[in-house]
mmCIF file of C-alpha atoms in Angstrom:
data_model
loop_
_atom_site.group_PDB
_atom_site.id
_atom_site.type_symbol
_atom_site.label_atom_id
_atom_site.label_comp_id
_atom_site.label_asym_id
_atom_site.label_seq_id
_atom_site.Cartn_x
_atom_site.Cartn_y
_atom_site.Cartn_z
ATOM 1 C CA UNK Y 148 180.734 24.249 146.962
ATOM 2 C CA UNK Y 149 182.077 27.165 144.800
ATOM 3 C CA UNK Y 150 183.874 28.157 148.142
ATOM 4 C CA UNK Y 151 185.848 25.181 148.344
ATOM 5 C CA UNK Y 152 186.787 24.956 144.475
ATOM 6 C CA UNK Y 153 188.445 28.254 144.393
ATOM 7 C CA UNK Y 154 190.208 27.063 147.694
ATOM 8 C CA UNK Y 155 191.039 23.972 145.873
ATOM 9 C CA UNK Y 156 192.312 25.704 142.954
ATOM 10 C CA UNK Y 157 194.635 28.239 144.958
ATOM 11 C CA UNK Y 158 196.017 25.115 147.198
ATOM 12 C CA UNK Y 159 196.663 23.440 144.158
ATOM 13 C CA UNK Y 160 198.735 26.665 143.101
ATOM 14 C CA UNK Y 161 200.653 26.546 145.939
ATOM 15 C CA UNK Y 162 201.729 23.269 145.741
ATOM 16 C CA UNK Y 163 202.677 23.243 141.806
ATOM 17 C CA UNK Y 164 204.737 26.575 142.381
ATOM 18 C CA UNK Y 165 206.601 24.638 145.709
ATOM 19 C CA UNK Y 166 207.037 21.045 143.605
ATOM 20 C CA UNK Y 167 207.380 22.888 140.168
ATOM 21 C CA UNK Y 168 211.480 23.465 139.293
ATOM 22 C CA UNK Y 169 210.053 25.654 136.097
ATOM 23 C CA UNK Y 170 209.951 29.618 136.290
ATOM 24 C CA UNK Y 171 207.800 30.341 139.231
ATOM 25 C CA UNK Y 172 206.173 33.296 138.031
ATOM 26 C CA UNK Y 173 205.212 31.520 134.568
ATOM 27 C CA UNK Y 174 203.149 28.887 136.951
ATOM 28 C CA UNK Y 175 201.747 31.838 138.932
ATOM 29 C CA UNK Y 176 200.637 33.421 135.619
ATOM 30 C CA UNK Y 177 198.269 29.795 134.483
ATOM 31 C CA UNK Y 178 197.133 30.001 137.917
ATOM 32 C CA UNK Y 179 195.605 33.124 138.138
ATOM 33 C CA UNK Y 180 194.205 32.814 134.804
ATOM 34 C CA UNK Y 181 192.769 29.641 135.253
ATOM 35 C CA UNK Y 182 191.179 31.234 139.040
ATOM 36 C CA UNK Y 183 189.713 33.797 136.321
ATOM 37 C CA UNK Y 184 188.000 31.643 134.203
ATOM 38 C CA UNK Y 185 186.643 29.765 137.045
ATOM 39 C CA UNK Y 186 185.302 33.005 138.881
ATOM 40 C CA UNK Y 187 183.626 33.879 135.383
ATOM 41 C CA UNK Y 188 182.236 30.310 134.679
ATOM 42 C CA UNK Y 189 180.868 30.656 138.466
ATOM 43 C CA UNK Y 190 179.029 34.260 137.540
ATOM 44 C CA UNK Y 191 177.667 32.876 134.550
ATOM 45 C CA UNK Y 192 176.368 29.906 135.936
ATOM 46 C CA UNK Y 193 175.192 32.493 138.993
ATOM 47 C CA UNK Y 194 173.486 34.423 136.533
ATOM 48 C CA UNK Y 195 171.735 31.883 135.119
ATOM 49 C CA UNK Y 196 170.445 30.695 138.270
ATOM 50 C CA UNK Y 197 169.480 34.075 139.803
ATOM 51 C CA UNK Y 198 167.815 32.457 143.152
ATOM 52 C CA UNK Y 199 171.136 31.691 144.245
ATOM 53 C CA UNK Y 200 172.673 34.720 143.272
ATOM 54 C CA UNK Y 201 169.963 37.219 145.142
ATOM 55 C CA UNK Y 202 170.170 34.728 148.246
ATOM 56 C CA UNK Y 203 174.055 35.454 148.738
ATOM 57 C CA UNK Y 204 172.714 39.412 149.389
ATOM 58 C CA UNK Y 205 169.761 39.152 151.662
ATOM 59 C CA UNK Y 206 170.720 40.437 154.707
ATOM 60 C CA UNK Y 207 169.657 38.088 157.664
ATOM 61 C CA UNK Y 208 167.040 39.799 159.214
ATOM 62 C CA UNK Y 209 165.021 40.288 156.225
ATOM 63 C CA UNK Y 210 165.618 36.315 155.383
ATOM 64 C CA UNK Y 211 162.420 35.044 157.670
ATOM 65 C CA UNK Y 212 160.062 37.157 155.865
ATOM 66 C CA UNK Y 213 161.714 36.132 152.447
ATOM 67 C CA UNK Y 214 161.108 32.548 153.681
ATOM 68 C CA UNK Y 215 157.423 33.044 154.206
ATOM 69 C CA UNK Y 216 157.129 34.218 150.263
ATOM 70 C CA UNK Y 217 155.716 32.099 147.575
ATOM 71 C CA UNK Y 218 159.023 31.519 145.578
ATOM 72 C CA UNK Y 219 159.679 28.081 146.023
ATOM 73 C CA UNK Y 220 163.039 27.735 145.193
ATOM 74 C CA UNK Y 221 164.470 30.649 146.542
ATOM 75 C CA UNK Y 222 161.865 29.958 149.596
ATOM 76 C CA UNK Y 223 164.052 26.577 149.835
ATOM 77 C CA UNK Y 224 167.601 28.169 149.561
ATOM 78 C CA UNK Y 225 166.499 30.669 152.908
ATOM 79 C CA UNK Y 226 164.782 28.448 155.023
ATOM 80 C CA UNK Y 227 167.770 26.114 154.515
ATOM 81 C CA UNK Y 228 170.426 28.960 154.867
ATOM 82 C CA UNK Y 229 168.307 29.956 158.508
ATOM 83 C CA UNK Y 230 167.597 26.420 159.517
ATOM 84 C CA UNK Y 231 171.580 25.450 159.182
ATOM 85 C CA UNK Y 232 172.278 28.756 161.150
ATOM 86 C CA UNK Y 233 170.093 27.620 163.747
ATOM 87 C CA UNK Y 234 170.968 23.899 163.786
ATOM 88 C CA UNK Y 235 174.379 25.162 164.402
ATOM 89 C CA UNK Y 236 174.066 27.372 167.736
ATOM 90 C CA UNK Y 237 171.900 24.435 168.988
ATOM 91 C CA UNK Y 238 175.115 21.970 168.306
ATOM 92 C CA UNK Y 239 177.428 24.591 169.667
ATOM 93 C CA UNK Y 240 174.950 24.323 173.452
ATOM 94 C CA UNK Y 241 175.425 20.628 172.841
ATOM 95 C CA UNK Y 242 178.949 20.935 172.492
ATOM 96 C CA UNK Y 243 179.352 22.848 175.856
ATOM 97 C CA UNK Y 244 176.797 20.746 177.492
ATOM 98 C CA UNK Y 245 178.658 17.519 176.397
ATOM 99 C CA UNK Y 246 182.292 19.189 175.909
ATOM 100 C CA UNK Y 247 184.606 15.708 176.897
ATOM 101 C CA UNK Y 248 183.682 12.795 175.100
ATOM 102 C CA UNK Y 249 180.402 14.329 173.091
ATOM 103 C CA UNK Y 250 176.783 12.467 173.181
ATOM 104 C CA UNK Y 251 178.403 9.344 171.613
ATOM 105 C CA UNK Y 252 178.802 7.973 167.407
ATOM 106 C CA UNK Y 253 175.555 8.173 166.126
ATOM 107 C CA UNK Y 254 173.586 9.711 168.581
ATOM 108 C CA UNK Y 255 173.688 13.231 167.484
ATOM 109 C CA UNK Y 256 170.223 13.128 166.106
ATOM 110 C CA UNK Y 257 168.409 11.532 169.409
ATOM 111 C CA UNK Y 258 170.520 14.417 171.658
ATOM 112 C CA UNK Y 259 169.836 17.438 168.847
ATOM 113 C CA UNK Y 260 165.847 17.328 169.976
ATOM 114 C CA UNK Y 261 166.497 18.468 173.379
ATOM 115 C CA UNK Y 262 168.907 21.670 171.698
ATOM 116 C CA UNK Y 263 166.495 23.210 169.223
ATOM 117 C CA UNK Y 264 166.594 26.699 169.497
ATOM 118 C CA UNK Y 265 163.203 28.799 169.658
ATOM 119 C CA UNK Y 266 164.245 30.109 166.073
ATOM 120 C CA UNK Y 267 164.428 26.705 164.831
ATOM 121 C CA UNK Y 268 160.738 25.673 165.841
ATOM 122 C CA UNK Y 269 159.153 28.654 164.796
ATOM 123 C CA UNK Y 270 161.245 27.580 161.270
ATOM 124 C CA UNK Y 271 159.418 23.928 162.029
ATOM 125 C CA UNK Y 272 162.137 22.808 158.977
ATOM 126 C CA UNK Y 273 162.858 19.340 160.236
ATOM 127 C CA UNK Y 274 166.700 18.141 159.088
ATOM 128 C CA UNK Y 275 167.775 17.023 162.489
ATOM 129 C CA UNK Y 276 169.514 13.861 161.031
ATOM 130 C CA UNK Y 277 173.229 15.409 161.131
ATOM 131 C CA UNK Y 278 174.983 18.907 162.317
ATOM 132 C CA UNK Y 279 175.349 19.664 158.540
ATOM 133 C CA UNK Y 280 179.033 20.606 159.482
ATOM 134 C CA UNK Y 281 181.179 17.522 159.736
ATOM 135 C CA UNK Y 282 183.581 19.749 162.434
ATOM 136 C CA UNK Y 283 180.178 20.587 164.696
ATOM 137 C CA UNK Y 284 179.100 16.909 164.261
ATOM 138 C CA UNK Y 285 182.552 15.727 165.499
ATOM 139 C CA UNK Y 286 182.707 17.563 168.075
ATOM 140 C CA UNK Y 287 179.266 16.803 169.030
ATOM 141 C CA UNK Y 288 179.483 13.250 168.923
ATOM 142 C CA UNK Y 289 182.859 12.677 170.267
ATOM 143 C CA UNK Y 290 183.412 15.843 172.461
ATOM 144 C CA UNK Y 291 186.936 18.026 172.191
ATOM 145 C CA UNK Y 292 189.076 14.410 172.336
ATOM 146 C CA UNK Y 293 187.257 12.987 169.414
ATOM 147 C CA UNK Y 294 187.622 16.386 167.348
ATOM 148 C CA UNK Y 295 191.264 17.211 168.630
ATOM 149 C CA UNK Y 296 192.379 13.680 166.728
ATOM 150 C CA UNK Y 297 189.956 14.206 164.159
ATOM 151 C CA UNK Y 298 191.856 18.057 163.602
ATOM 152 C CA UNK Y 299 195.175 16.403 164.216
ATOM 153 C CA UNK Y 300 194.647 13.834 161.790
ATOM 154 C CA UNK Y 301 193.839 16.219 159.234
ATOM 155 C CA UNK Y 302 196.836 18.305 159.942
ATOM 156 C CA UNK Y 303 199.400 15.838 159.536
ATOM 157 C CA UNK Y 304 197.450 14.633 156.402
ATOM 158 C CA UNK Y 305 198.079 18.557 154.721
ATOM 159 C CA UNK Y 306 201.811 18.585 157.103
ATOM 160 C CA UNK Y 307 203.111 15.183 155.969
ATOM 161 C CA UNK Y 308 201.410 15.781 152.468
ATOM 162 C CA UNK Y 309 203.124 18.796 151.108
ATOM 163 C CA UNK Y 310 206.547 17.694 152.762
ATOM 164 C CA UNK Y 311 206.128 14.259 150.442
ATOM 165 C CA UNK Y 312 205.552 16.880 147.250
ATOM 166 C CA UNK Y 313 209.222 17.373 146.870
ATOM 167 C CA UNK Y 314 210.495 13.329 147.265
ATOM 168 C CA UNK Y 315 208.299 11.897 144.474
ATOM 169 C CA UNK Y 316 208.409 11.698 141.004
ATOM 170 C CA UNK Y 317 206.280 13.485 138.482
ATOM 171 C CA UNK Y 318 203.020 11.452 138.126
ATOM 172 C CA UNK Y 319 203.526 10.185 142.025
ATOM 173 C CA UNK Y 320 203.344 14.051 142.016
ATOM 174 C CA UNK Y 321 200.426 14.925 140.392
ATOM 175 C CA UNK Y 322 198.279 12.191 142.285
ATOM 176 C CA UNK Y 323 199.404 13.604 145.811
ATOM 177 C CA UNK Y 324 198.554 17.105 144.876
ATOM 178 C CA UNK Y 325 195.594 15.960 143.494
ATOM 179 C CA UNK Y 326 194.314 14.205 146.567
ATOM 180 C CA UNK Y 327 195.944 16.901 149.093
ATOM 181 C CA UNK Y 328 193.200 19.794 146.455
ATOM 182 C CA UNK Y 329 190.412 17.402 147.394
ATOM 183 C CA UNK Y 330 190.674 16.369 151.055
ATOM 184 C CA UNK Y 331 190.880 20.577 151.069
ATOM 185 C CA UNK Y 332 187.639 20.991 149.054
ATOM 186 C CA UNK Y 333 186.001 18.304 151.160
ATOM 187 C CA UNK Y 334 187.427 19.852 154.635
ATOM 188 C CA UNK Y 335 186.248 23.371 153.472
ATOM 189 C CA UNK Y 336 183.298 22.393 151.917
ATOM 190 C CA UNK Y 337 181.692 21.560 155.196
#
């Protein structure tokens, strides 16, 4: 989540420096600042949450013997973390087995028993419901047509989006850039 706000905030940079007719370099200035005080908010709410913080460091291998431990939380946040991982190479054989039109809409959790990987059952974490990464689950369910349009759409979206920026007024402005920032959050948050 943090991920995509900082990605957020620097595409909404770029668009009020391309839109903006005031000094460039004055707009560059707020923007860095304000990707400052975000990066500091983030370490102090990282600090006070210092599961979250140690699980951005583990290295991977010693992650399955960190999920066997008795801290729940941070227990949670690794299992989770390897369980995604795996979830994700399974999709990926699912995607090659199924690579034109996918296993169909909705079917992604019937179809994701049959691609568990060994790593996965010895994790015995069940979230089989969805690919927990909309681009996998796309491509999964629909195949490479159904995520080509899905990729297309969301480059004309950004393409037709920023293009717009200039031909509108101020406030028509403000609520394009706005939506472009969080279509990006949402795409990279996934």
């Amino acid at each position: 989540g943090w991920i995509a706000c900082i990605a957020s905030i620097i595409i909404f940079g770029v668009a009020c420096i391309k839109i903006s007719s005031e000094n460039k370099s004055f707009i560059l200035k707020r923007i860095i600042a304000f990707l400052i005080i975000s990066i500091l908010l983030t370490a102090g709410i990282a600090a006070t949450k210092p599961d979250v913080f140690k699980a951005l460091f583990v290295p991977f291998g010693k992650m399955q013997k960190l999920a066997a431990g008795k801290e729940s939380d941070f227990k949670y946040k690794i299992v989770t973390i390897l369980v995604r991982l795996e979830m994700w190479k399974g999709t990926i054989e699912m995607i090659k087995s199924h690579p034109i039109f996918g296993v169909g809409l909705g079917n992604y959790w019937i179809v994701s028993q049959k691609f568990r990987t060994p790593n996965e059952l010895k994790l015995d974490y069940d979230m089989l419901k969805w690919a927990h990464n909309d681009f996998l689950q796309i491509g999964a369910e629909t195949g490479f047509f159904g995520l080509g349009a899905f990729l297309f759409l969301l480059i004309t979206i950004f393409k037709n989006g920023f293009r717009k920026l200039k031909e509108l007024e101020k406030n028509e402005r403000l609520i394009l850039t706005g939506f472009i920032c969080a279509l990006a959050a949402t795409v990279i948050h996934t």
